[in-house]
CSV table of N, CA, C and O in Angstrom, one decimal:
chain,number,residue,atom,x,y,z
A,1,UNK,N,15.7,11.3,10.2
A,1,UNK,CA,14.8,10.8,11.2
A,1,UNK,C,13.6,10.2,10.5
A,1,UNK,O,12.5,10.9,10.5
A,2,UNK,N,13.7,9.2,9.8
A,2,UNK,CA,12.6,8.6,9.1
A,2,UNK,C,12.3,9.2,7.7
A,2,UNK,O,11.5,8.7,7.0
A,3,UNK,N,13.1,10.2,7.3
A,3,UNK,CA,12.9,10.8,6.0
A,3,UNK,C,14.0,10.3,5.0
A,3,UNK,O,15.2,10.4,5.3
A,4,UNK,N,13.6,9.7,3.9
A,4,UNK,CA,14.5,9.1,3.0
A,4,UNK,C,15.0,10.2,2.1
A,4,UNK,O,14.3,11.0,1.6
A,5,UNK,N,16.4,10.3,1.9
A,5,UNK,CA,16.9,11.4,1.1
A,5,UNK,C,16.5,11.2,-0.4
A,5,UNK,O,16.2,10.1,-0.8
A,6,UNK,N,16.5,12.3,-1.1
A,6,UNK,CA,16.1,12.3,-2.5
A,6,UNK,C,17.2,11.8,-3.4
A,6,UNK,O,17.0,11.8,-4.6
A,7,UNK,N,18.3,11.5,-2.8
A,7,UNK,CA,19.5,11.0,-3.6
A,7,UNK,C,19.9,9.6,-3.1
A,7,UNK,O,19.6,9.2,-2.0
A,8,UNK,N,20.6,8.9,-3.9
A,8,UNK,CA,21.2,7.7,-3.5
A,8,UNK,C,22.7,7.8,-3.5
A,8,UNK,O,23.3,8.2,-4.5
A,9,UNK,N,23.3,7.5,-2.3
A,9,UNK,CA,24.8,7.6,-2.2
A,9,UNK,C,25.4,6.3,-2.4
A,9,UNK,O,24.9,5.2,-2.0
A,10,UNK,N,26.5,6.3,-3.1
A,10,UNK,CA,27.3,5.1,-3.4
A,10,UNK,C,28.7,5.3,-2.8
A,10,UNK,O,29.3,6.3,-3.1
A,11,UNK,N,29.2,4.3,-2.1
A,11,UNK,CA,30.5,4.5,-1.6
A,11,UNK,C,31.5,3.5,-2.3
A,11,UNK,O,31.1,2.6,-3.0
A,12,UNK,N,32.7,3.8,-2.2
A,12,UNK,CA,33.8,3.0,-2.6
A,12,UNK,C,34.9,3.2,-1.6
A,12,UNK,O,35.8,4.0,-1.8
A,13,UNK,N,34.7,2.6,-0.4
A,13,UNK,CA,35.6,2.9,0.7
A,13,UNK,C,37.0,2.2,0.5
A,13,UNK,O,37.1,1.1,0.0
A,14,UNK,N,38.0,3.0,1.0
A,14,UNK,CA,39.4,2.5,0.9
A,14,UNK,C,40.1,2.8,2.2
A,14,UNK,O,39.8,3.8,2.8
A,15,UNK,N,41.0,2.0,2.5
A,15,UNK,CA,42.0,2.3,3.6
A,15,UNK,C,43.3,2.4,2.9
A,15,UNK,O,43.7,1.4,2.2
A,16,UNK,N,43.9,3.6,2.9
A,16,UNK,CA,45.2,3.8,2.2
A,16,UNK,C,46.3,4.3,3.1
A,16,UNK,O,46.0,5.1,4.0
A,17,UNK,N,47.5,3.8,2.9
A,17,UNK,CA,48.6,4.2,3.8
A,17,UNK,C,49.1,5.6,3.3
A,17,UNK,O,48.6,6.1,2.3
A,18,UNK,N,49.9,6.3,4.1
A,18,UNK,CA,50.4,7.6,3.7
A,18,UNK,C,51.0,7.7,2.4
A,18,UNK,O,51.1,8.8,1.8
A,19,UNK,N,51.6,6.7,1.8
A,19,UNK,CA,52.2,6.7,0.5
A,19,UNK,C,51.3,6.3,-0.6
A,19,UNK,O,51.7,6.2,-1.8
A,20,UNK,N,50.0,6.1,-0.3
A,20,UNK,CA,49.0,5.8,-1.4
A,20,UNK,C,48.8,4.4,-1.7
A,20,UNK,O,48.1,4.0,-2.6
A,21,UNK,N,49.4,3.5,-0.9
A,21,UNK,CA,49.2,2.1,-1.1
A,21,UNK,C,47.8,1.7,-0.5
A,21,UNK,O,47.5,2.0,0.6
A,22,UNK,N,47.0,1.0,-1.3
A,22,UNK,CA,45.6,0.6,-0.9
A,22,UNK,C,45.8,-0.6,0.0
A,22,UNK,O,46.3,-1.7,-0.4
A,23,UNK,N,45.4,-0.5,1.3
A,23,UNK,CA,45.5,-1.6,2.2
A,23,UNK,C,44.2,-2.4,2.3
A,23,UNK,O,44.3,-3.6,2.5
A,24,UNK,N,43.1,-1.8,2.0
A,24,UNK,CA,41.8,-2.5,2.0
A,24,UNK,C,40.8,-1.7,1.1
A,24,UNK,O,40.9,-0.5,1.0
A,25,UNK,N,39.9,-2.5,0.5
A,25,UNK,CA,39.0,-1.8,-0.4
A,25,UNK,C,37.6,-2.5,-0.3
A,25,UNK,O,37.5,-3.7,-0.3
A,26,UNK,N,36.6,-1.7,-0.2
A,26,UNK,CA,35.2,-2.2,-0.2
A,26,UNK,C,34.5,-1.8,-1.5
A,26,UNK,O,34.4,-0.6,-1.8
A,27,UNK,N,34.2,-2.8,-2.3
A,27,UNK,CA,33.5,-2.4,-3.6
A,27,UNK,C,32.1,-1.8,-3.3
A,27,UNK,O,31.7,-1.8,-2.1
A,28,UNK,N,31.5,-1.3,-4.3
A,28,UNK,CA,30.2,-0.7,-4.1
A,28,UNK,C,29.2,-1.7,-3.4
A,28,UNK,O,29.3,-2.9,-3.5
A,29,UNK,N,28.4,-1.1,-2.6
A,29,UNK,CA,27.5,-1.9,-1.8
A,29,UNK,C,27.8,-1.8,-0.3
A,29,UNK,O,28.8,-1.3,0.1
A,30,UNK,N,26.9,-2.4,0.4
A,30,UNK,CA,27.0,-2.4,1.9
A,30,UNK,C,28.2,-3.3,2.3
A,30,UNK,O,28.4,-4.3,1.7
A,31,UNK,N,28.8,-3.0,3.4
A,31,UNK,CA,29.9,-3.8,3.9
A,31,UNK,C,30.8,-3.0,4.8
A,31,UNK,O,30.5,-1.9,5.1
A,32,UNK,N,31.9,-3.6,5.2
A,32,UNK,CA,32.9,-3.0,6.0
A,32,UNK,C,34.2,-3.5,5.6
A,32,UNK,O,34.4,-4.6,5.0
A,33,UNK,N,35.3,-2.7,5.9
A,33,UNK,CA,36.6,-3.1,5.6
A,33,UNK,C,37.5,-2.9,6.9
A,33,UNK,O,37.1,-2.1,7.7
A,34,UNK,N,38.5,-3.7,7.0
A,34,UNK,CA,39.4,-3.5,8.1
A,34,UNK,C,40.8,-3.7,7.5
A,34,UNK,O,41.1,-4.3,6.5
A,35,UNK,N,41.8,-3.1,8.2
A,35,UNK,CA,43.2,-3.3,7.9
A,35,UNK,C,44.0,-3.2,9.2
A,35,UNK,O,43.6,-2.4,10.1
A,36,UNK,N,45.1,-3.9,9.2
A,36,UNK,CA,46.0,-3.8,10.4
A,36,UNK,C,46.9,-2.6,10.2
A,36,UNK,O,47.3,-2.2,9.1
A,37,UNK,N,47.1,-1.9,11.3
A,37,UNK,CA,48.0,-0.8,11.3
A,37,UNK,C,49.4,-1.2,11.9
A,37,UNK,O,49.4,-1.6,13.1
A,38,UNK,N,50.4,-1.1,11.1
A,38,UNK,CA,51.7,-1.5,11.6
A,38,UNK,C,52.4,-0.2,12.2
A,38,UNK,O,52.8,0.7,11.5
A,39,UNK,N,52.4,-0.2,13.5
A,39,UNK,CA,52.9,1.0,14.2
A,39,UNK,C,54.3,1.3,13.9
A,39,UNK,O,54.7,2.5,13.9
A,40,UNK,N,55.1,0.3,13.7
A,40,UNK,CA,56.5,0.6,13.3
A,40,UNK,C,56.6,1.2,11.9
A,40,UNK,O,57.4,2.2,11.7
A,41,UNK,N,55.7,0.8,11.0
A,41,UNK,CA,55.7,1.4,9.7
A,41,UNK,C,55.2,2.9,9.8
A,41,UNK,O,55.7,3.7,9.1
A,42,UNK,N,54.2,3.1,10.6
A,42,UNK,CA,53.7,4.5,10.8
A,42,UNK,C,54.9,5.4,11.3
A,42,UNK,O,55.0,6.5,10.7
A,43,UNK,N,55.6,4.9,12.3
A,43,UNK,CA,56.8,5.7,12.7
A,43,UNK,C,57.8,5.9,11.6
A,43,UNK,O,58.3,7.0,11.5
A,44,UNK,N,58.0,4.9,10.8
A,44,UNK,CA,59.0,5.0,9.7
A,44,UNK,C,58.5,6.0,8.7
A,44,UNK,O,59.3,6.9,8.2
A,45,UNK,N,57.3,6.0,8.3
A,45,UNK,CA,56.7,6.9,7.3
A,45,UNK,C,56.7,8.3,7.9
A,45,UNK,O,57.1,9.3,7.2
A,46,UNK,N,56.3,8.5,9.1
A,46,UNK,CA,56.3,9.9,9.7
A,46,UNK,C,57.7,10.5,9.7
A,46,UNK,O,57.9,11.7,9.5
A,47,UNK,N,58.7,9.6,9.9
A,47,UNK,CA,60.1,10.1,9.9
A,47,UNK,C,60.5,10.6,8.5
A,47,UNK,O,61.5,11.4,8.4
A,48,UNK,N,59.8,10.1,7.5
A,48,UNK,CA,60.2,10.5,6.1
A,48,UNK,C,59.4,11.7,5.6
A,48,UNK,O,59.6,12.1,4.5
A,49,UNK,N,58.5,12.2,6.4
A,49,UNK,CA,57.7,13.4,6.0
A,49,UNK,C,58.3,14.6,6.7
A,49,UNK,O,58.2,14.9,7.8
A,50,UNK,N,59.1,15.4,5.9
A,50,UNK,CA,59.9,16.5,6.5
A,50,UNK,C,59.0,17.6,7.2
A,50,UNK,O,59.5,18.2,8.1
A,51,UNK,N,57.8,17.8,6.7
A,51,UNK,CA,57.0,18.9,7.3
A,51,UNK,C,56.7,18.6,8.8
A,51,UNK,O,56.5,19.5,9.6
A,52,UNK,N,56.7,17.3,9.2
A,52,UNK,CA,56.4,17.0,10.6
A,52,UNK,C,57.5,17.4,11.5
A,52,UNK,O,57.3,17.7,12.7
A,53,UNK,N,58.8,17.4,10.9
A,53,UNK,CA,59.9,17.8,11.7
A,53,UNK,C,59.9,19.4,12.0
A,53,UNK,O,60.5,19.8,12.9
A,54,UNK,N,59.1,20.1,11.2
A,54,UNK,CA,59.1,21.5,11.3
A,54,UNK,C,57.9,22.0,12.2
A,54,UNK,O,57.6,23.2,12.3
A,55,UNK,N,57.2,21.1,12.9
A,55,UNK,CA,56.1,21.5,13.7
A,55,UNK,C,56.6,22.4,14.8
A,55,UNK,O,57.7,22.3,15.4
A,56,UNK,N,55.8,23.4,15.1
A,56,UNK,CA,56.1,24.4,16.2
A,56,UNK,C,55.1,24.2,17.3
A,56,UNK,O,54.2,25.0,17.4
A,57,UNK,N,55.2,23.1,18.1
A,57,UNK,CA,54.3,22.9,19.2
A,57,UNK,C,54.3,24.1,20.1
A,57,UNK,O,53.2,24.3,20.8
A,58,UNK,N,55.4,24.8,20.3
A,58,UNK,CA,55.4,25.9,21.2
A,58,UNK,C,54.4,27.0,20.7
A,58,UNK,O,53.7,27.7,21.5
A,59,UNK,N,54.3,27.2,19.4
A,59,UNK,CA,53.4,28.2,18.9
A,59,UNK,C,52.0,27.7,19.0
A,59,UNK,O,51.1,28.5,19.4
A,60,UNK,N,51.7,26.4,18.8
A,60,UNK,CA,50.4,25.9,18.9
A,60,UNK,C,49.9,26.1,20.4
A,60,UNK,O,48.8,26.5,20.7
A,61,UNK,N,50.8,25.8,21.3
A,61,UNK,CA,50.5,25.9,22.7
A,61,UNK,C,50.2,27.4,23.1
A,61,UNK,O,49.3,27.6,23.8
A,62,UNK,N,51.1,28.3,22.6
A,62,UNK,CA,50.8,29.7,22.9
A,62,UNK,C,49.5,30.2,22.3
A,62,UNK,O,48.8,30.9,23.0
A,63,UNK,N,49.2,29.8,21.1
A,63,UNK,CA,47.9,30.2,20.5
A,63,UNK,C,46.7,29.6,21.3
A,63,UNK,O,45.8,30.3,21.6
A,64,UNK,N,46.8,28.3,21.7
A,64,UNK,CA,45.8,27.7,22.5
A,64,UNK,C,45.6,28.4,23.8
A,64,UNK,O,44.5,28.7,24.2
A,65,UNK,N,46.7,28.8,24.5
A,65,UNK,CA,46.6,29.5,25.7
A,65,UNK,C,45.9,30.9,25.6
A,65,UNK,O,45.2,31.3,26.4
A,66,UNK,N,46.3,31.6,24.5
A,66,UNK,CA,45.7,32.8,24.1
A,66,UNK,C,44.1,32.7,24.0
A,66,UNK,O,43.4,33.5,24.5
A,67,UNK,N,43.7,31.7,23.2
A,67,UNK,CA,42.3,31.4,23.1
A,67,UNK,C,41.6,31.1,24.4
A,67,UNK,O,40.5,31.6,24.6
A,68,UNK,N,42.3,30.4,25.3
A,68,UNK,CA,41.7,30.1,26.6
A,68,UNK,C,41.5,31.4,27.4
A,68,UNK,O,40.5,31.6,28.1
A,69,UNK,N,42.5,32.2,27.4
A,69,UNK,CA,42.4,33.5,28.1
A,69,UNK,C,41.3,34.4,27.6
A,69,UNK,O,40.5,34.9,28.4
A,70,UNK,N,41.1,34.4,26.3
A,70,UNK,CA,40.0,35.2,25.7
A,70,UNK,C,38.7,34.6,26.1
A,70,UNK,O,37.8,35.3,26.4
A,71,UNK,N,38.6,33.3,26.1
A,71,UNK,CA,37.3,32.6,26.4
A,71,UNK,C,37.0,32.9,27.9
A,71,UNK,O,35.9,33.2,28.3
A,72,UNK,N,38.0,32.8,28.8
A,72,UNK,CA,37.8,33.1,30.2
A,72,UNK,C,37.4,34.6,30.4
A,72,UNK,O,36.6,34.9,31.3
A,73,UNK,N,38.0,35.5,29.7
A,73,UNK,CA,37.6,36.9,29.8
A,73,UNK,C,36.2,37.1,29.4
A,73,UNK,O,35.5,37.8,30.2
A,74,UNK,N,35.7,36.5,28.4
A,74,UNK,CA,34.3,36.6,28.0
A,74,UNK,C,33.4,36.0,29.1
A,74,UNK,O,32.3,36.5,29.4
A,75,UNK,N,33.8,34.9,29.6
A,75,UNK,CA,33.0,34.2,30.6
A,75,UNK,C,32.8,35.1,31.9
A,75,UNK,O,31.8,35.2,32.5
A,76,UNK,N,34.0,35.7,32.3
A,76,UNK,CA,33.9,36.6,33.5
A,76,UNK,C,33.1,37.8,33.2
A,76,UNK,O,32.4,38.3,34.2
A,77,UNK,N,33.0,38.3,32.0
A,77,UNK,CA,32.2,39.5,31.7
A,77,UNK,C,30.8,39.2,31.5
A,77,UNK,O,30.0,40.1,31.4
A,78,UNK,N,30.4,37.9,31.4
A,78,UNK,CA,29.0,37.5,31.2
A,78,UNK,C,28.6,37.7,29.7
A,78,UNK,O,27.5,37.5,29.4
A,79,UNK,N,29.6,38.1,28.9
A,79,UNK,CA,29.3,38.2,27.4
A,79,UNK,C,29.7,36.9,26.7
A,79,UNK,O,30.4,36.1,27.2
A,80,UNK,N,29.2,36.8,25.5
A,80,UNK,CA,29.6,35.8,24.6
A,80,UNK,C,30.4,36.4,23.5
A,80,UNK,O,30.3,37.6,23.3
A,81,UNK,N,31.1,35.6,22.7
A,81,UNK,CA,31.9,36.2,21.6
A,81,UNK,C,30.9,36.9,20.6
A,81,UNK,O,31.3,38.0,20.1
A,82,UNK,N,29.7,36.4,20.4
A,82,UNK,CA,28.8,37.0,19.4
A,82,UNK,C,28.2,38.3,20.0
A,82,UNK,O,28.0,39.2,19.3
A,83,UNK,N,27.9,38.3,21.3
A,83,UNK,CA,27.3,39.5,21.8
A,83,UNK,C,28.3,40.6,21.9
A,83,UNK,O,28.0,41.8,21.8
A,84,UNK,N,29.5,40.3,22.1
A,84,UNK,CA,30.6,41.3,22.2
A,84,UNK,C,30.8,41.9,20.9
A,84,UNK,O,31.2,43.1,20.8
A,85,UNK,N,30.5,41.3,19.8
A,85,UNK,CA,30.7,41.9,18.4
A,85,UNK,C,29.8,43.1,18.3
A,85,UNK,O,30.1,44.1,17.7
A,86,UNK,N,28.5,43.0,18.8
A,86,UNK,CA,27.6,44.0,18.6
A,86,UNK,C,27.8,45.2,19.5
A,86,UNK,O,27.3,46.3,19.3
A,87,UNK,N,28.7,45.1,20.5
A,87,UNK,CA,29.0,46.1,21.4
A,87,UNK,C,30.0,47.1,20.9
A,87,UNK,O,30.2,48.2,21.4
A,88,UNK,N,30.6,46.8,19.8
A,88,UNK,CA,31.7,47.7,19.2
A,88,UNK,C,31.1,48.9,18.4
A,88,UNK,O,30.1,48.9,17.9
């Protein structure tokens, strides 16, 4: 907010595809870069990444629901997660 930092930052922005191919590059200095995203290529690359096939959305969903239940429990009790810590 009007205060100049005591350091100078330099960027070298890149847009890189999942296999490391540089799609666009901004040399040092101000500017912007853009690149087109080929959605067919994205789908093709995702199909080649085996870890994505092992996703367990059912577990993520169960964990998320558990967190929501905990949050609602705290809201109903009028406590917050931090105030509940000191009650133990």
